[in-house]
PDB file of C-alpha atoms in Angstrom:
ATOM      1  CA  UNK U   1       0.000   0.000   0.000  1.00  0.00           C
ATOM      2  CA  UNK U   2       1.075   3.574  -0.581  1.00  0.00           C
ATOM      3  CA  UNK U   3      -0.158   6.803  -0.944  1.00  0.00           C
ATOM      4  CA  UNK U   4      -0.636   8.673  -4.327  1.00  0.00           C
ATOM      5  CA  UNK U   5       2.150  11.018  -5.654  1.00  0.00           C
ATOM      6  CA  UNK U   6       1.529  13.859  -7.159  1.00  0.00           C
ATOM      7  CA  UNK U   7       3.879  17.088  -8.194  1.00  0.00           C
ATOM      8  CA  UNK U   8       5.842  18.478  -6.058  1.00  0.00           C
ATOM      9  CA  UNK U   9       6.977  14.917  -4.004  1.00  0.00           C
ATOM     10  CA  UNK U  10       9.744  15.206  -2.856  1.00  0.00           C
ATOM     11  CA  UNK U  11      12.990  12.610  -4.197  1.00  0.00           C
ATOM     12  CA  UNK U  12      15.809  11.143  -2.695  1.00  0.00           C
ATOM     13  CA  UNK U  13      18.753   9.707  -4.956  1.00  0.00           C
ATOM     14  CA  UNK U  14      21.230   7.494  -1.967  1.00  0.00           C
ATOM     15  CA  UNK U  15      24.442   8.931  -3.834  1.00  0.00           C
ATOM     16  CA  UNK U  16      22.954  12.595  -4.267  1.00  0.00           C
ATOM     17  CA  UNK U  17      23.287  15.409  -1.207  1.00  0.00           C
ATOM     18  CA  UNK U  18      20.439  17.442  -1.731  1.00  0.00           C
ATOM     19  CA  UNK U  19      16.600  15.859  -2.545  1.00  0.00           C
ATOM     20  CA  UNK U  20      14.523  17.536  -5.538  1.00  0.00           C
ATOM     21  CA  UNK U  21      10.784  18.372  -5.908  1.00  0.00           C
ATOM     22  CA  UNK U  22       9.315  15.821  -9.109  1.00  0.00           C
ATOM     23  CA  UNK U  23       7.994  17.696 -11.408  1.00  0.00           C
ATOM     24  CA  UNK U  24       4.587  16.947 -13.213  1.00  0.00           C
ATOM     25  CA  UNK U  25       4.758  18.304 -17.042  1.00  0.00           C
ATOM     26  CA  UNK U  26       0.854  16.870 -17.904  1.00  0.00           C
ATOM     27  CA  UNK U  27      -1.595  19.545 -16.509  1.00  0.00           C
ATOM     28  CA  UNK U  28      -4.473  17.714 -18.303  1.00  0.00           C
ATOM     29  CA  UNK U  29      -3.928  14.950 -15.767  1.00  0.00           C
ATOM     30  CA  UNK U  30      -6.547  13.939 -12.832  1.00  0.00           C
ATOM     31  CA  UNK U  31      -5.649  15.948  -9.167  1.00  0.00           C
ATOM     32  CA  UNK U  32      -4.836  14.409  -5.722  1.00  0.00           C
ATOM     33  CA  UNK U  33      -4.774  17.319  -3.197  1.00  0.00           C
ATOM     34  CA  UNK U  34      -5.198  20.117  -6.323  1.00  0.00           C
ATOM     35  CA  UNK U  35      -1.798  18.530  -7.735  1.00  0.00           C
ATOM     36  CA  UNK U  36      -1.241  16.647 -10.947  1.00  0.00           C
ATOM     37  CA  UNK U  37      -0.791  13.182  -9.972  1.00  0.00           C
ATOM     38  CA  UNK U  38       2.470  11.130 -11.023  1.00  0.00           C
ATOM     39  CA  UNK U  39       2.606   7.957 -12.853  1.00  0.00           C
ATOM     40  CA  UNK U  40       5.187   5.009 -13.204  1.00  0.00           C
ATOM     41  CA  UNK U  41       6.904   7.135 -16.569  1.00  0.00           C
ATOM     42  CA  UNK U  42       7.733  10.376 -15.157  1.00  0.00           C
ATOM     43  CA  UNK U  43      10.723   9.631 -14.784  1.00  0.00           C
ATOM     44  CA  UNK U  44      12.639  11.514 -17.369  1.00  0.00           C
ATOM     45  CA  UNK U  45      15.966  13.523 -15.740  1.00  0.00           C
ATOM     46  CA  UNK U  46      15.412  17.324 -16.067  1.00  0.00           C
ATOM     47  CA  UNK U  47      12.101  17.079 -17.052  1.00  0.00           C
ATOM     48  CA  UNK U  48      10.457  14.824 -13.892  1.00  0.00           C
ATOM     49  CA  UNK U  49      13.910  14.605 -12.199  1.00  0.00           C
ATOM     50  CA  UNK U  50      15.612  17.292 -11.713  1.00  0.00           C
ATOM     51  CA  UNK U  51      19.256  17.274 -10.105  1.00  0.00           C
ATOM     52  CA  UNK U  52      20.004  15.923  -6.399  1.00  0.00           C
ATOM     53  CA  UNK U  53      22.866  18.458  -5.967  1.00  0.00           C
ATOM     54  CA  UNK U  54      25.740  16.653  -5.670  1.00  0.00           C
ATOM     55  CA  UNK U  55      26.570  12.867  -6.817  1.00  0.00           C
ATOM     56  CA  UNK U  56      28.782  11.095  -4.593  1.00  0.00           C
ATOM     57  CA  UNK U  57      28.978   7.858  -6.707  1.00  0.00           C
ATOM     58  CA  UNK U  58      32.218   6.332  -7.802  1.00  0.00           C
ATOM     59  CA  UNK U  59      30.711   4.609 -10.414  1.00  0.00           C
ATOM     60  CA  UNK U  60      29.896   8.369 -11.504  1.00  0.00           C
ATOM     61  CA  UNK U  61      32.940   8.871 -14.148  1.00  0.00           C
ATOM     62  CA  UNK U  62      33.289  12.354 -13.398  1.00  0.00           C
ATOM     63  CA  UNK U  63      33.297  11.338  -9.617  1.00  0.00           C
ATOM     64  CA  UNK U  64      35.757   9.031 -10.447  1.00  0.00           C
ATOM     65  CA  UNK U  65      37.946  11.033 -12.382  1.00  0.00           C
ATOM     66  CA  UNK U  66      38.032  13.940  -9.683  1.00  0.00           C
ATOM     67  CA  UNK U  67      38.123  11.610  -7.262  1.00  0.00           C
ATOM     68  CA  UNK U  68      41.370  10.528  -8.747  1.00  0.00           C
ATOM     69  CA  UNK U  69      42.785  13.531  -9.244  1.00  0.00           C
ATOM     70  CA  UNK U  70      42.624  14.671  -5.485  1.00  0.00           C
ATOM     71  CA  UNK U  71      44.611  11.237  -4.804  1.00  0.00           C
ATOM     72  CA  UNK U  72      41.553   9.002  -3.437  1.00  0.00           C
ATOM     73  CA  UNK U  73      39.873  11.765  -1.559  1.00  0.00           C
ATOM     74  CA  UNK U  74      35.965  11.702  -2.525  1.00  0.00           C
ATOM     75  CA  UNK U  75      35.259  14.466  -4.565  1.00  0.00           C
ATOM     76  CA  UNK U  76      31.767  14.764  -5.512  1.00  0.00           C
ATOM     77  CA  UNK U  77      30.641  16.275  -8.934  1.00  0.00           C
ATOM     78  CA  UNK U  78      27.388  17.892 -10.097  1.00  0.00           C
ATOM     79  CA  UNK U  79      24.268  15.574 -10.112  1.00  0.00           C
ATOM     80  CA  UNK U  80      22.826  14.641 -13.646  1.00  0.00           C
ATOM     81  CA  UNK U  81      20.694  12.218 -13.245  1.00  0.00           C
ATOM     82  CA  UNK U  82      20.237   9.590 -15.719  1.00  0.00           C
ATOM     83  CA  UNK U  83      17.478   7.107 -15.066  1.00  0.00           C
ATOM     84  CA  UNK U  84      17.634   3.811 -16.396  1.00  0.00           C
ATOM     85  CA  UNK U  85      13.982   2.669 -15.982  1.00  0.00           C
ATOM     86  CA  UNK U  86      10.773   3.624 -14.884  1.00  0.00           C
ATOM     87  CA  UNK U  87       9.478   3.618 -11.388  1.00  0.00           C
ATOM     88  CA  UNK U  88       8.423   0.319 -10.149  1.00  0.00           C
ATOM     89  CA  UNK U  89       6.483  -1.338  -8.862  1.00  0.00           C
ATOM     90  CA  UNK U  90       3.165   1.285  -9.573  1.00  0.00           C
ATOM     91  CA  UNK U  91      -0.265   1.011  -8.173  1.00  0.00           C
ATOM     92  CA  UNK U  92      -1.926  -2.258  -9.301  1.00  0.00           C
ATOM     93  CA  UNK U  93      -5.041  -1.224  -8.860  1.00  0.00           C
ATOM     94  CA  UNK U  94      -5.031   2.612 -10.440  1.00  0.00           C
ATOM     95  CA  UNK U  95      -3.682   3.771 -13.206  1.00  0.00           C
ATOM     96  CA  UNK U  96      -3.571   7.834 -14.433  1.00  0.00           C
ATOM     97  CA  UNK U  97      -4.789   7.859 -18.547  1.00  0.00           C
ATOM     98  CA  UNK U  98      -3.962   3.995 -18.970  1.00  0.00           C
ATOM     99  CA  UNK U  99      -0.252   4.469 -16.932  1.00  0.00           C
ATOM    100  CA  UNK U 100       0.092   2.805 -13.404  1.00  0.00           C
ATOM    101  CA  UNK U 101      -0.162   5.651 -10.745  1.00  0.00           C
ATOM    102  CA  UNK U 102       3.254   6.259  -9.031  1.00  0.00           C
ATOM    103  CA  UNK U 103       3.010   5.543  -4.706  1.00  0.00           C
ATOM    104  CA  UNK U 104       5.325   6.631  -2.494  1.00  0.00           C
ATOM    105  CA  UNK U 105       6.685   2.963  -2.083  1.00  0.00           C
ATOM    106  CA  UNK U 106       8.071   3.114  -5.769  1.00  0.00           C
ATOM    107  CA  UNK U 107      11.852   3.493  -6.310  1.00  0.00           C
ATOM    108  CA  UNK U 108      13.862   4.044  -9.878  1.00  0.00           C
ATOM    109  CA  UNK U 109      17.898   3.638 -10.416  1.00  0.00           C
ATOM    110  CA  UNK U 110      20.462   6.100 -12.117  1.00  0.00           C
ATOM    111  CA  UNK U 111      22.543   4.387 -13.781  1.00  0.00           C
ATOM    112  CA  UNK U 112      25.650   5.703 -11.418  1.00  0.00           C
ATOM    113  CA  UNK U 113      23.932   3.600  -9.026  1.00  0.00           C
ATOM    114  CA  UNK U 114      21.982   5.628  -6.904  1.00  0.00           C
ATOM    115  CA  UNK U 115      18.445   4.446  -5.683  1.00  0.00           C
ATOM    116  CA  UNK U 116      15.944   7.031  -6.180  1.00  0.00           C
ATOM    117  CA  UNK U 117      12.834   6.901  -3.327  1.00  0.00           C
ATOM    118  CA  UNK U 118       9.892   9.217  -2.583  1.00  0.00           C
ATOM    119  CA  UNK U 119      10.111  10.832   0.881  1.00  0.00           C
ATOM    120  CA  UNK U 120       6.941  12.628   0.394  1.00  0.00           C
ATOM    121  CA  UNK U 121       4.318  12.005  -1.713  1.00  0.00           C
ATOM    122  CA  UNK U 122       3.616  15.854  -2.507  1.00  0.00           C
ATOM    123  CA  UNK U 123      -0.405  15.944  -1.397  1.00  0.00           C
ATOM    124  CA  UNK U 124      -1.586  16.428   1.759  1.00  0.00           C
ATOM    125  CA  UNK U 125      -5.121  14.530   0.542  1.00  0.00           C
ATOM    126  CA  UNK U 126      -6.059  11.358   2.015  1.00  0.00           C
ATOM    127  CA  UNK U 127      -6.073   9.181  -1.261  1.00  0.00           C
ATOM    128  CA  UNK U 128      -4.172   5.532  -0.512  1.00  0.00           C
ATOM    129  CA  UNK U 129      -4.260   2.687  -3.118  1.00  0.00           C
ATOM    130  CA  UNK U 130      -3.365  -1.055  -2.465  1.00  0.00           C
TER     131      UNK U 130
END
């Protein structure tokens, strides 16, 4: 079970420093709490996901590279996300214009390793799905 996400949720990437707000682009889509709600493909970076600050990930070639450079001391680099799938799992039981809904339980990968979650869903409305 999870509650509905809608613009404005607030993200989490494990390897950034700061979280970001998700970002919504459809305003023809159906409103939890007066907000566009999410679904499992807004996911795209810059668009849906903006930066988490920082990246910290080794597996981050920049990171890596200025990493090396200051001779093995962690030296994080801007944050450009790059998402290699949508979120998962989705509601099961709603979907938004044919698209699973996106809960707060979902989670989506950059591809530098990081583990994107929802800390908050965005609404304050009282609209859970199983």
């Amino acid at each position: 079970m999870g509650k509905l996400v809608t613009t404005g949720a607030q993200l989490q990437c494990s390897f950034g420093t700061t979280p970001c707000s998700l970002m919504v682009t459809d305003a023809t889509r159906p409103k939890c709490g007066n907000m566009p709600m999410a679904t499992v493909q807004d996911m795209a970076p810059g668009t849906n996901i903006p930066s988490f600050g920082m990246c910290q990930s080794l597996t981050n070639p920049q990171v890596s590279a200025a990493t090396s450079a200051a001779m093995g001391t962690l030296t994080p680099q801007p944050c450009v996300p790059a998402i290699m799938s949508a979120w998962a799992p989705g509601s099961a039981m709603m979907k938004v214009k044919g698209t699973p809904a996106l809960t707060d339980s979902c989670t989506c990968s950059c591809m530098w390793a990081g583990s994107i979650t929802i800390t908050n869903p965005g609404n304050t409305a009282i609209a859970t799905v199983k």
